[in-house]
Coordinates of C-alpha atoms in Angstrom, one line a residue:
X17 CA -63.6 9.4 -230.0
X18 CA -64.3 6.0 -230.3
X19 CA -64.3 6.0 -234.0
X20 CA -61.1 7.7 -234.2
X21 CA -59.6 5.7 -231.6
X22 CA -60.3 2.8 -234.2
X23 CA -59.1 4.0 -237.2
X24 CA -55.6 5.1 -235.3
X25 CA -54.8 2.5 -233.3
X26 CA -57.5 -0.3 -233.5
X27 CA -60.5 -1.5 -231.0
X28 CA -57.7 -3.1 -228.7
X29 CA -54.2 -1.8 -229.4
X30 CA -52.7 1.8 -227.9
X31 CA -50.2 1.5 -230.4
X32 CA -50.1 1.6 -234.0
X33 CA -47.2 0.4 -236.8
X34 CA -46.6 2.8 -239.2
X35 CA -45.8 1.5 -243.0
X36 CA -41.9 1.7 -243.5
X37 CA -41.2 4.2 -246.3
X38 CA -40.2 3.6 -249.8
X39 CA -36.6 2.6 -249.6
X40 CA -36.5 4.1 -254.0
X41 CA -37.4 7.6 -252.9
X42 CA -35.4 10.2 -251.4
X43 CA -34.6 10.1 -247.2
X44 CA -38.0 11.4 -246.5
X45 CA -41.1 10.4 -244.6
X46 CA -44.1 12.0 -243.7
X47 CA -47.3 11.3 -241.6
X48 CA -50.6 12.9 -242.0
X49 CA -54.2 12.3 -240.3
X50 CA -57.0 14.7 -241.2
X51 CA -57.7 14.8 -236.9
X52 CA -55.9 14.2 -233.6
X53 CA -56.6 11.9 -230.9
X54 CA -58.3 13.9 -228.3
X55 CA -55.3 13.0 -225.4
X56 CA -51.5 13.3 -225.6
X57 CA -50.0 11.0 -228.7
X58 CA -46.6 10.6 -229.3
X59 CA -45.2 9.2 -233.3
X60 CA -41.7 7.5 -232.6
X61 CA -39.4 7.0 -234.8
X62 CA -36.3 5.1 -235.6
X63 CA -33.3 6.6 -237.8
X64 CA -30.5 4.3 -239.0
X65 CA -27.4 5.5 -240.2
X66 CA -25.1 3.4 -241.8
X67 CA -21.4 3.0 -240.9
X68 CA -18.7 1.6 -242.7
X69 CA -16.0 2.2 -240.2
X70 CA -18.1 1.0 -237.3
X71 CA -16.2 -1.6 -235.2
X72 CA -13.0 -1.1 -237.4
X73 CA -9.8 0.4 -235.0
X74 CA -7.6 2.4 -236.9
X75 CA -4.2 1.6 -235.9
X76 CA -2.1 3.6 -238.1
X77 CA -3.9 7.0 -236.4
X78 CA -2.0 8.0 -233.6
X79 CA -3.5 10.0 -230.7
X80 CA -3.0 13.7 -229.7
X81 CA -0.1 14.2 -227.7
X82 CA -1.1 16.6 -225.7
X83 CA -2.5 17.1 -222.4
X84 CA -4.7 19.7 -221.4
X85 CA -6.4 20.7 -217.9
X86 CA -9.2 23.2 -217.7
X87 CA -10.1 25.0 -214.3
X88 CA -14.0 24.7 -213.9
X89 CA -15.2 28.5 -212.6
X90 CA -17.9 29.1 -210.4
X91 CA -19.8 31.6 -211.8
X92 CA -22.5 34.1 -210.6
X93 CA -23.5 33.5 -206.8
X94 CA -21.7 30.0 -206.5
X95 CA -18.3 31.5 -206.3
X96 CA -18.3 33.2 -203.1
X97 CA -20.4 30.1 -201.5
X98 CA -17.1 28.2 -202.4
X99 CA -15.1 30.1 -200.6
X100 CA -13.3 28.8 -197.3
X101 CA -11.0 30.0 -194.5
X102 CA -7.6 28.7 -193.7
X103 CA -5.3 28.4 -190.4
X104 CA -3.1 32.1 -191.0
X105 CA -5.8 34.2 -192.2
X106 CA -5.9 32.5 -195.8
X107 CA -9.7 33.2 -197.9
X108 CA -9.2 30.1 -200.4
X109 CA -11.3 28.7 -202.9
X110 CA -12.8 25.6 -203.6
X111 CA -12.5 24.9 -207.7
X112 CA -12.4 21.8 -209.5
X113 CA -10.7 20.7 -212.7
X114 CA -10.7 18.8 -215.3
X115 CA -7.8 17.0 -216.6
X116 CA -8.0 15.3 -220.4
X117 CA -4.9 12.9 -220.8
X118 CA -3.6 12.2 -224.2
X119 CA -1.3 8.8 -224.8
X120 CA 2.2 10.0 -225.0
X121 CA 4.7 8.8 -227.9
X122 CA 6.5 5.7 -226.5
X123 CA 9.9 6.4 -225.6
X124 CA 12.7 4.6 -227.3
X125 CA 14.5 2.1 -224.7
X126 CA 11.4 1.2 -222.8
X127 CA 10.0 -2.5 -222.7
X128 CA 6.5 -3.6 -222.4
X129 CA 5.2 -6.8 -221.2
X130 CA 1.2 -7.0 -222.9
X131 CA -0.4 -10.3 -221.5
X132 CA -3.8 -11.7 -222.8
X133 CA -5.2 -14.0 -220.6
X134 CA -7.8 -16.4 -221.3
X135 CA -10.0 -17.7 -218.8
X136 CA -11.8 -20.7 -220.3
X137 CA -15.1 -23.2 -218.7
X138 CA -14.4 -26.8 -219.8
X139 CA -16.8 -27.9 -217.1
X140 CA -19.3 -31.1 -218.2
X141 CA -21.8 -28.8 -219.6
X142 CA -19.0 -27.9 -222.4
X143 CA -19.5 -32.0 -223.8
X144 CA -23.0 -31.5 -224.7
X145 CA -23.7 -31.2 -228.5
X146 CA -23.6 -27.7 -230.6
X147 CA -25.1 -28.6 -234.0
X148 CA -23.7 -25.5 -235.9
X149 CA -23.6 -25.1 -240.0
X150 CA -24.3 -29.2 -240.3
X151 CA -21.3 -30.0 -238.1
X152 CA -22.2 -31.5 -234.9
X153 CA -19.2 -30.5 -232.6
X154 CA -19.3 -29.8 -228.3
X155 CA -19.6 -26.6 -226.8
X156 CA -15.7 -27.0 -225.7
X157 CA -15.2 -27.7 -229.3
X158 CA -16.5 -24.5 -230.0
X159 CA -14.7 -22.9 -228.0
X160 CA -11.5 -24.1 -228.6
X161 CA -12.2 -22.9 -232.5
X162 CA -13.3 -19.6 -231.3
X163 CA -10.3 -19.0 -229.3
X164 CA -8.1 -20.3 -231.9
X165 CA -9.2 -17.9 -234.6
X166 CA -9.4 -14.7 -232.2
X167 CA -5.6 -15.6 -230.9
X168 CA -4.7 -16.0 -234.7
X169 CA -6.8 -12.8 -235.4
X170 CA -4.5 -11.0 -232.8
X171 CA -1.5 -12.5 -233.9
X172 CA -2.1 -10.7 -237.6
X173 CA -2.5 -7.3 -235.9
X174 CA 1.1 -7.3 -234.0
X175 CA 3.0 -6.4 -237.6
X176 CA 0.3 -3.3 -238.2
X177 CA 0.7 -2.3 -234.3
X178 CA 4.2 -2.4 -234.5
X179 CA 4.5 -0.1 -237.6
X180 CA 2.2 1.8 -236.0
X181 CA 4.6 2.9 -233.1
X182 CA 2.4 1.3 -230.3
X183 CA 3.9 -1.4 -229.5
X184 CA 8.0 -2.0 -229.7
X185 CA 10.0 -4.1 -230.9
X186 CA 11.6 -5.0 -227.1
X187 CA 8.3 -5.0 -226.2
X188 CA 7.0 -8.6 -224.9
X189 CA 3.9 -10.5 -226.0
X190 CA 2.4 -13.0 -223.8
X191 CA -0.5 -15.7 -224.4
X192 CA -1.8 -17.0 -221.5
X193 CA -4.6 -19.9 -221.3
X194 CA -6.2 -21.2 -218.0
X195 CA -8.4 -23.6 -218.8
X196 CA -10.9 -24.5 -215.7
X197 CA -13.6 -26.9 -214.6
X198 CA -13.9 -27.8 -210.4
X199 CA -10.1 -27.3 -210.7
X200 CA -7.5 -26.1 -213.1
X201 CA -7.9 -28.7 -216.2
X202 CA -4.6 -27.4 -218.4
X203 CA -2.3 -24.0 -218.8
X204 CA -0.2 -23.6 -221.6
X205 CA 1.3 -20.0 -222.6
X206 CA 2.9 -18.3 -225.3
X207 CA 5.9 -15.6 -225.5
X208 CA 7.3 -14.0 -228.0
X209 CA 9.2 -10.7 -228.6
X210 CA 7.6 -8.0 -230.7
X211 CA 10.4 -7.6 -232.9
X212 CA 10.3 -11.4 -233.9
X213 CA 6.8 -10.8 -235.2
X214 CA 7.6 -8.6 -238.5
X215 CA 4.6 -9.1 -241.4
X216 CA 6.4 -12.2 -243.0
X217 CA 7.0 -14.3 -240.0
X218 CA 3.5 -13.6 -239.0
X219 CA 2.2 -14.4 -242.8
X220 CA 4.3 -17.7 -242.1
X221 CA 3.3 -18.4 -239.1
X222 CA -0.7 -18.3 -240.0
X223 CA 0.2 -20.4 -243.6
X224 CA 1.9 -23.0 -241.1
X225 CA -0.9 -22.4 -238.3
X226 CA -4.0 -22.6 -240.8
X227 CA -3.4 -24.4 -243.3
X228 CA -0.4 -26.3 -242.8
X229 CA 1.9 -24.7 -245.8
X230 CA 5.4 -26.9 -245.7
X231 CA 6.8 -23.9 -248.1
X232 CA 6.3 -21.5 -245.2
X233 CA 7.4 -23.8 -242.3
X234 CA 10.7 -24.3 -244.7
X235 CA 10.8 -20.6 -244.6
X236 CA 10.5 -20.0 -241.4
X237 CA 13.3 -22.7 -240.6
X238 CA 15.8 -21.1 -243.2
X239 CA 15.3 -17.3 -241.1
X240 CA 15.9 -19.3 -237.6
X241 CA 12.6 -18.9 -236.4
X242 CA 11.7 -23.0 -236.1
X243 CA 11.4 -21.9 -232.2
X244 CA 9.0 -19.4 -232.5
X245 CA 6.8 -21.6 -234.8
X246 CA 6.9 -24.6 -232.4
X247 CA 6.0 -22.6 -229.3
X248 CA 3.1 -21.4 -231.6
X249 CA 2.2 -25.2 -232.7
X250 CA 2.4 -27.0 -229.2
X251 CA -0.1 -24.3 -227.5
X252 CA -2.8 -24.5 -230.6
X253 CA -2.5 -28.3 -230.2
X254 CA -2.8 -28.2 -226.6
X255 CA -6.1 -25.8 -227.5
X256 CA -7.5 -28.1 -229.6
X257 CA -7.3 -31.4 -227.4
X258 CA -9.4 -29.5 -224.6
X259 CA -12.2 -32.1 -223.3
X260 CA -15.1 -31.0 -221.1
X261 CA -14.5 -32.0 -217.3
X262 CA -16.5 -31.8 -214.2
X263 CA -18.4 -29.1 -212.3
X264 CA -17.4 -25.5 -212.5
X265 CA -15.7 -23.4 -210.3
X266 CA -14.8 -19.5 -211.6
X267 CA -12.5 -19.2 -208.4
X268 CA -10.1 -22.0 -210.0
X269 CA -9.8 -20.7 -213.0
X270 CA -9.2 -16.5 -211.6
X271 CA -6.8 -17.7 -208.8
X272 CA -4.8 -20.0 -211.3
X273 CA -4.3 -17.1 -214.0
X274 CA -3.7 -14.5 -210.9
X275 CA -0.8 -17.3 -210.4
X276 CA 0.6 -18.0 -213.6
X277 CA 0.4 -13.7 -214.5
X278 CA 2.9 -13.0 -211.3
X279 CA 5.1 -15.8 -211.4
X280 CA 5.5 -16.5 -215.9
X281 CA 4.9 -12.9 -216.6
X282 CA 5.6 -10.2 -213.3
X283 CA 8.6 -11.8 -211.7
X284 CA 10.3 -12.5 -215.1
X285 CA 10.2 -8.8 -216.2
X286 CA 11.4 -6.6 -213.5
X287 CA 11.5 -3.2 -214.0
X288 CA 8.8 -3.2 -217.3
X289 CA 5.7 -2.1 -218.1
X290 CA 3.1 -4.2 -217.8
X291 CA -0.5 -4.3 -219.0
X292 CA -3.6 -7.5 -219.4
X293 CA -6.4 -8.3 -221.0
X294 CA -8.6 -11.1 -220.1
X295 CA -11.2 -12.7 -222.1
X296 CA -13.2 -14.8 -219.9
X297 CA -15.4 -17.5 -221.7
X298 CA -18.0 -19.8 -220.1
X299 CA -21.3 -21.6 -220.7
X300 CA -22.9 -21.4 -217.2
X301 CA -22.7 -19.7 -213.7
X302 CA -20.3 -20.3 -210.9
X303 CA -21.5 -23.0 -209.1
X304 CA -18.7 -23.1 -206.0
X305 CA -16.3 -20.3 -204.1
X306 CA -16.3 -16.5 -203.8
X307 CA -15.7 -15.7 -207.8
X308 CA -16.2 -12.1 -207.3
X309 CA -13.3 -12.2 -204.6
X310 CA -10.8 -13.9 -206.9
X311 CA -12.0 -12.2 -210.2
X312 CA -11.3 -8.9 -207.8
X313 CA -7.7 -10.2 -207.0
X314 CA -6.9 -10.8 -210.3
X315 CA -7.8 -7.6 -211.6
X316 CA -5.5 -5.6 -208.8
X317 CA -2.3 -7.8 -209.0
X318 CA -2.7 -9.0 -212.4
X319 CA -2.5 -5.2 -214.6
X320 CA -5.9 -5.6 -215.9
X321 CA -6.8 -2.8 -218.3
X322 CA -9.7 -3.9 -219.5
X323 CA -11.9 -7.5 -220.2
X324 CA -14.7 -9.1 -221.8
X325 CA -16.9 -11.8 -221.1
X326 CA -18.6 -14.3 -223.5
X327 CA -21.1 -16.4 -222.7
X328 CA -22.7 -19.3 -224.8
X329 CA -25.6 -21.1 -223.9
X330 CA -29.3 -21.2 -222.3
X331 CA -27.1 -22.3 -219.3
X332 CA -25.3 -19.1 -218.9
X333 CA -25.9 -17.5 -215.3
X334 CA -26.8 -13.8 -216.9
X335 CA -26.0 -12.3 -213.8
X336 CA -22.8 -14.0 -212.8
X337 CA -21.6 -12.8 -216.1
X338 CA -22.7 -9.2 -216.4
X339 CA -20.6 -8.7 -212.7
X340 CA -17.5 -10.6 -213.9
X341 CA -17.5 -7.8 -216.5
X342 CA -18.1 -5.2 -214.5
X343 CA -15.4 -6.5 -211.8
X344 CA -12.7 -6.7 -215.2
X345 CA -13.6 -3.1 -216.6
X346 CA -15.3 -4.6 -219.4
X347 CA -18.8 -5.7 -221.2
X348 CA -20.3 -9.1 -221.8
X349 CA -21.7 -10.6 -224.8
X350 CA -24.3 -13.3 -224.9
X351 CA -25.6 -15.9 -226.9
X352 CA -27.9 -19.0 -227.0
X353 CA -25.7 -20.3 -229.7
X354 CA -22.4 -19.9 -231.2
X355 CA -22.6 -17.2 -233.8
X356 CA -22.4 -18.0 -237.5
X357 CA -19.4 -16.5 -239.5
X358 CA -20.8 -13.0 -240.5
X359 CA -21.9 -12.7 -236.6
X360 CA -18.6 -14.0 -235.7
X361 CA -16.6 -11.4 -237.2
X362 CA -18.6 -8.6 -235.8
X363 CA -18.0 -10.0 -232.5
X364 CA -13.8 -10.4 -233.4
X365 CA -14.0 -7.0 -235.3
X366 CA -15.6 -5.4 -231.3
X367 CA -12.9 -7.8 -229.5
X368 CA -10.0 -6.4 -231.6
X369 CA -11.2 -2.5 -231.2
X370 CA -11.3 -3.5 -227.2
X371 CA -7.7 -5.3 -227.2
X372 CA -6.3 -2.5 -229.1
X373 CA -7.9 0.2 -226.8
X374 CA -5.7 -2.2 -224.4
X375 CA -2.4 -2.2 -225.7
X376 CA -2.7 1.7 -226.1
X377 CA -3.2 2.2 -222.7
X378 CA -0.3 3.3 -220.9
X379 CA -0.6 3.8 -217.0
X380 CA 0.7 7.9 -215.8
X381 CA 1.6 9.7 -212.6
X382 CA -0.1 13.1 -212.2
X383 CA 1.4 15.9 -210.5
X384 CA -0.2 18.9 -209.1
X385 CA 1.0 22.1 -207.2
X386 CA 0.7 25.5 -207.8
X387 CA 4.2 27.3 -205.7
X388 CA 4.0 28.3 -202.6
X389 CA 2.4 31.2 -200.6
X390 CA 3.6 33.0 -197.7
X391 CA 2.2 33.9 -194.2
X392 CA 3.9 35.2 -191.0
X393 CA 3.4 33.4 -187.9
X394 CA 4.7 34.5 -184.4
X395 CA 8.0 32.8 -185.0
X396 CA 8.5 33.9 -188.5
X397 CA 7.2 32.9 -191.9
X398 CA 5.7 30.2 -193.1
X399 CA 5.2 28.4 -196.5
X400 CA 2.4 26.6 -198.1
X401 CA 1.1 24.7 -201.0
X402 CA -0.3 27.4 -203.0
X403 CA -2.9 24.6 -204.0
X404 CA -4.1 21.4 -202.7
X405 CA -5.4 18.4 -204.3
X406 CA -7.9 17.0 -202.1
X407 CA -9.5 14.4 -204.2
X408 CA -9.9 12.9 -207.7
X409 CA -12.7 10.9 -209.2
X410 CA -11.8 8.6 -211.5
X411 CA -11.9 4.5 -211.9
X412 CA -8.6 2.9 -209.9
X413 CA -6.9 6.0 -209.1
X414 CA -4.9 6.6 -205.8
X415 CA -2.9 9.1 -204.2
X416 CA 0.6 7.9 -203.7
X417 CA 3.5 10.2 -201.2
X418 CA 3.6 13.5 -202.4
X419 CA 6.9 14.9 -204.8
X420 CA 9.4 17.0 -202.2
X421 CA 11.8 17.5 -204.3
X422 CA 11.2 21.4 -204.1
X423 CA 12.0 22.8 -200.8
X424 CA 8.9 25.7 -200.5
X425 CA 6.0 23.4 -201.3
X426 CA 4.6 19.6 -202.0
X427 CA 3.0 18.1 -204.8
X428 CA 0.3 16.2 -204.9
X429 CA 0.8 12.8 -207.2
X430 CA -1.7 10.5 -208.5
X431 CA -1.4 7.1 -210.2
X432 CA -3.6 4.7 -211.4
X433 CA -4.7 6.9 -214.2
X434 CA -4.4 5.8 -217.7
X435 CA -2.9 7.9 -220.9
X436 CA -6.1 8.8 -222.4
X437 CA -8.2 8.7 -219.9
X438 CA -9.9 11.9 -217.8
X439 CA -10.5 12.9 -214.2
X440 CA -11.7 15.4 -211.8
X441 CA -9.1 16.5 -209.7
X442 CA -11.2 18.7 -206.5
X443 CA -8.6 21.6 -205.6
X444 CA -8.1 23.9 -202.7
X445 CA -6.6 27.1 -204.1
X446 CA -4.9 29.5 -201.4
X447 CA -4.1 31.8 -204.7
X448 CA -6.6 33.8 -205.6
X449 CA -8.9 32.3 -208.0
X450 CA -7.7 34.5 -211.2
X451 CA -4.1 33.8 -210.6
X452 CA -4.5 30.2 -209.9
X453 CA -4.9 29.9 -214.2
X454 CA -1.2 30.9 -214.6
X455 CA 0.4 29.4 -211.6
X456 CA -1.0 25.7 -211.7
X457 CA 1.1 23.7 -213.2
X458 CA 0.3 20.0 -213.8
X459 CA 2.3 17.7 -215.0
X460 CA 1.6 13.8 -216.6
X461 CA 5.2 11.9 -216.6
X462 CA 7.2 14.8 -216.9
X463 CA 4.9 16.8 -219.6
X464 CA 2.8 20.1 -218.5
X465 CA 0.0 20.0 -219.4
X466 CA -1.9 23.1 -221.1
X467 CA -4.3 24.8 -218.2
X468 CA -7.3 27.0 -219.0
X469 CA -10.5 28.4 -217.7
X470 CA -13.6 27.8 -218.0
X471 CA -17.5 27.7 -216.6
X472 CA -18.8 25.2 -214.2
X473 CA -20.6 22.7 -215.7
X474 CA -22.8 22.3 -211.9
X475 CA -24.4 25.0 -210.6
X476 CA -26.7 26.0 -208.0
X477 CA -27.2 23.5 -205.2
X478 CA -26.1 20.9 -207.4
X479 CA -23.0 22.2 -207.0
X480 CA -22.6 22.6 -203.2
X481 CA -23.9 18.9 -202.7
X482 CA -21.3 17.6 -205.1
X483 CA -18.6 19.6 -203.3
X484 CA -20.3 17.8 -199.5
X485 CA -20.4 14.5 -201.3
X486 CA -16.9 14.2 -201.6
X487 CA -15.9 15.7 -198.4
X488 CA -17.6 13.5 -196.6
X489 CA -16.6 10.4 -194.1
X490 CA -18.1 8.0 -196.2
X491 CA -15.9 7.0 -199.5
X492 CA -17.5 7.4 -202.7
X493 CA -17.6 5.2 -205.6
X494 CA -14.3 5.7 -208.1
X495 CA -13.6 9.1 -205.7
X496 CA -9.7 8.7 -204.3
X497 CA -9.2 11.0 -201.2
X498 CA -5.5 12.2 -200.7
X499 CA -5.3 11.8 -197.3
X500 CA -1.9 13.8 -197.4
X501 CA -3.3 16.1 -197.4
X502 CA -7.0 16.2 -196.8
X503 CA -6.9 15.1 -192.7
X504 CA -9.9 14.8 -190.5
X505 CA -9.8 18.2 -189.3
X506 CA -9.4 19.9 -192.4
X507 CA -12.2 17.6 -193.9
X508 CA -14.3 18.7 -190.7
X509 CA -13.4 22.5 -191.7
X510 CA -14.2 22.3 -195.0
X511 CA -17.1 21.0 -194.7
X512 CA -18.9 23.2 -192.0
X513 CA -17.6 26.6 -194.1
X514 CA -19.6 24.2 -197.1
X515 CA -23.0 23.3 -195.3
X516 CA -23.1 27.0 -193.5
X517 CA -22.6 28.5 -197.1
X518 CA -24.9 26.6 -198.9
X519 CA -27.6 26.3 -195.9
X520 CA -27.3 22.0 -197.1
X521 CA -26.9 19.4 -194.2
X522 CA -23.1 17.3 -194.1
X523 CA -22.8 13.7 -195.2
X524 CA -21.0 13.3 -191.7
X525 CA -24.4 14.7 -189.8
X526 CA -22.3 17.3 -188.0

């Protein structure tokens, strides 16, 4: 034992490093030892596949435009354990289902407002020294080159996402920089419409931008766009006078741009859509204030889709920055130093697949019903919702006042979802559970969706403690109750038909 134990893995080491293959032969790789070990050993290894399209967001594909819902079936003995009684005799049924959004085409006539806002840390730390490729600049130095060139980098995509069909030409742009220490050190913003930003302005615009071109400012002058290009020059020379400041104070920064978003950008646009992405860039931790609490705020009032965080530096609080990412529905990516150009562009090429996945987003109402079903009660009969949505599970959603526009029956509606995005809705079905296929009807802004059957992916108890889970007191993580419809008793009666069923104790210990 000891002798083999040697020749495998050495006197000291449980683990050995296998030579890499030839990289001139074909894809294979074989390992061979005349014995085995005489207790458990496990070989490990690591396959790389190359790909070119990795990173890379292709605009010019459009995404289905269809909508489809599938009713998850109990199958075997977990379908009669899901089945519950009702006031007026009713046996319903307890089903759940999944419902697959798809971005709809945009709709000629509507306007969208698509902010970027960046959240920048010129705090003293940003004025110490970044020696990177022989040029000795500051960390706010950096900074302000790294937001120049991913604004820029945006800028060049508008004329492809325009003839694309995602984005408008009445649609609005909107550049917003909040640039924070202890306090809010400078805010400059630009705004332009979508239809102003056709491929030779923009080619124009980054000549003049870059590298200065007279021949392209004259150009730009001569098609009556010397507005546009000033607006453009005054915030990049605004970017590139940042200094560092003083301490640092996240809270100044998120409350600022929370400001600025609802008075330059909400209240100017009544009646559009809006959406916002925030890049959030910073060399340390907060050091002062409830950050969590204003990044929080901004996200709810300032239509954050989605966000990113980058941090630079051995001062960056890791922490800090991974929940500032989670709080703005994004990732983090950090560094000890700035990256050099190839690294740079794989971090612009991930930051322009996450701002596109932005700007396709577009935020859908959900309506649910199924008809109505009749009963007799002692003063004649009675209509109900021939199914009720009791909850969804997804990130942000919420139940709003349910649709009455028919005069038999409600339905449910459900916002906060995005086009694209999935959720669970968790139904009560007073049909039976064969007909409910052909009678639900579920509808994302006005299109029906496609609804069909098929098996539970839970089963067993699995099941019946997912089903207690969400009917219980306490609020679950990205779970929205409807609360039109799901009321303390009927939560109560739900689950004790549940826990008696499935012999498993309630969430509300009753």
């Amino acid at each position: 034992y000891r002798d083999l134990q040697r020749s495998l893995c050495g006197a000291e080491s449980e683990c050995a490093v296998l030579p890499m293959p030839s990289q001139t032969r074909d894809a294979e790789w074989s390992f061979a030892r005349a014995s085995l070990p005489p207790r458990p050993t496990m070989v490990l290894a690591w396959l790389s596949v190359p790909n070119i399209d990795d990173s890379w967001e292709k605009v010019e594909l459009s995404l289905p435009k269809t909508t489809r819902a599938r009713l998850m079936m109990p199958a075997g003995d977990s379908a009669p354990l899901l089945r519950v009684h009702q006031p007026g005799g009713f046996l319903s049924h307890l089903v759940r289902c999944q419902v697959d959004t798809e971005a709809p085409a945009r709709r000629p006539g509507t306007k969208r407002v698509h902010a970027d806002i960046t959240i920048s840390d010129a705090s003293g730390s940003t004025g110490m020294s970044c020696n990177r490729a022989g040029a000795c600049r500051t960390v706010r130095q950096c900074f302000n080159l790294h937001e120049e060139r991913r604004v820029l980098k945006r800028l060049e995509g508008i004329p492809k996402l325009r003839c694309a069909g995602v984005l408008l030409d009445d649609d609005v742009w909107v550049q917003q920089f909040v640039v924070f220490d202890h306090g809010v050190r400078s805010q400059f913003s630009i705004e332009a419409r979508v239809g102003d930003l056709d491929a030779s302005t923009v080619e124009a615009l980054c000549k003049v931008l870059v590298d200065g071109s007279t021949e392209a400012a004259a150009a730009l002058e001569r098609a009556g766009k010397q507005d546009l290009l000033k607006r453009w020059r005054s915030a990049l020379e605004s970017l590139r006078a940042l200094t560092a400041g003083g301490t640092t104070s996240f809270v100044a920064g998120a409350t600022q741009a929370r400001t600025a978003y609802m008075e330059n950008v909400k209240r100017k646009f009544p009646g559009a859509e809006f959406t916002a992405y925030v890049n959030f860039d910073t060399d340390g931790g907060n050091n002062c204030g409830p950050c969590y609490d204003a990044i929080a705020k901004l996200v709810e009032d300032a239509d954050v889709v989605q966000g990113h965080v980058l941090g630079v530096g051995s001062w960056v609080d890791q922490d800090c920055a991974a929940k500032v990412a989670k709080l703005l529905k994004g990732t983090v990516s950090l560094s000890l130093s700035f990256p050099e150009d190839a690294a740079a562009d794989e971090l612009f090429r991930q930051d322009m697949g996450r701002w596109i996945k932005a700007l396709r987003t577009c935020p859908v109402s959900v309506k649910v019903s199924a008809g109505s079903v009749k009963w007799t009660a002692r003063h004649g009969d009675r209509f109900e919702n021939g199914v009720e949505c009791l909850c969804a599970e997804g990130e942000g959603l919420r139940f709003d006042q349910p649709d009455i526009t028919e005069l038999d029956h409600t339905k449910a509606v459900l916002r906060g979802l995005q086009a694209g995005m999935s959720t669970t809705l968790y139904l009560l079905s007073r049909l039976p559970i064969e007909q409910l296929v052909s009678a639900l009807a579920i509808s994302v802004d006005g299109e029906k969706a496609q609804v069909s059957a098929g098996p539970e992916q839970l089963t067993g108890v699995a099941l019946g403690h997912r089903w207690l889970s969400v009917l219980g007191p306490d609020a679950l993580p990205d779970v929205a109750a409807n609360r039109s419809s799901l009321c303390g008793r009927l939560r109560s009666r739900l689950e004790d038909d549940v826990s008696f069923s499935w012999n498993l104790p309630t969430k509300s210990g009753s």
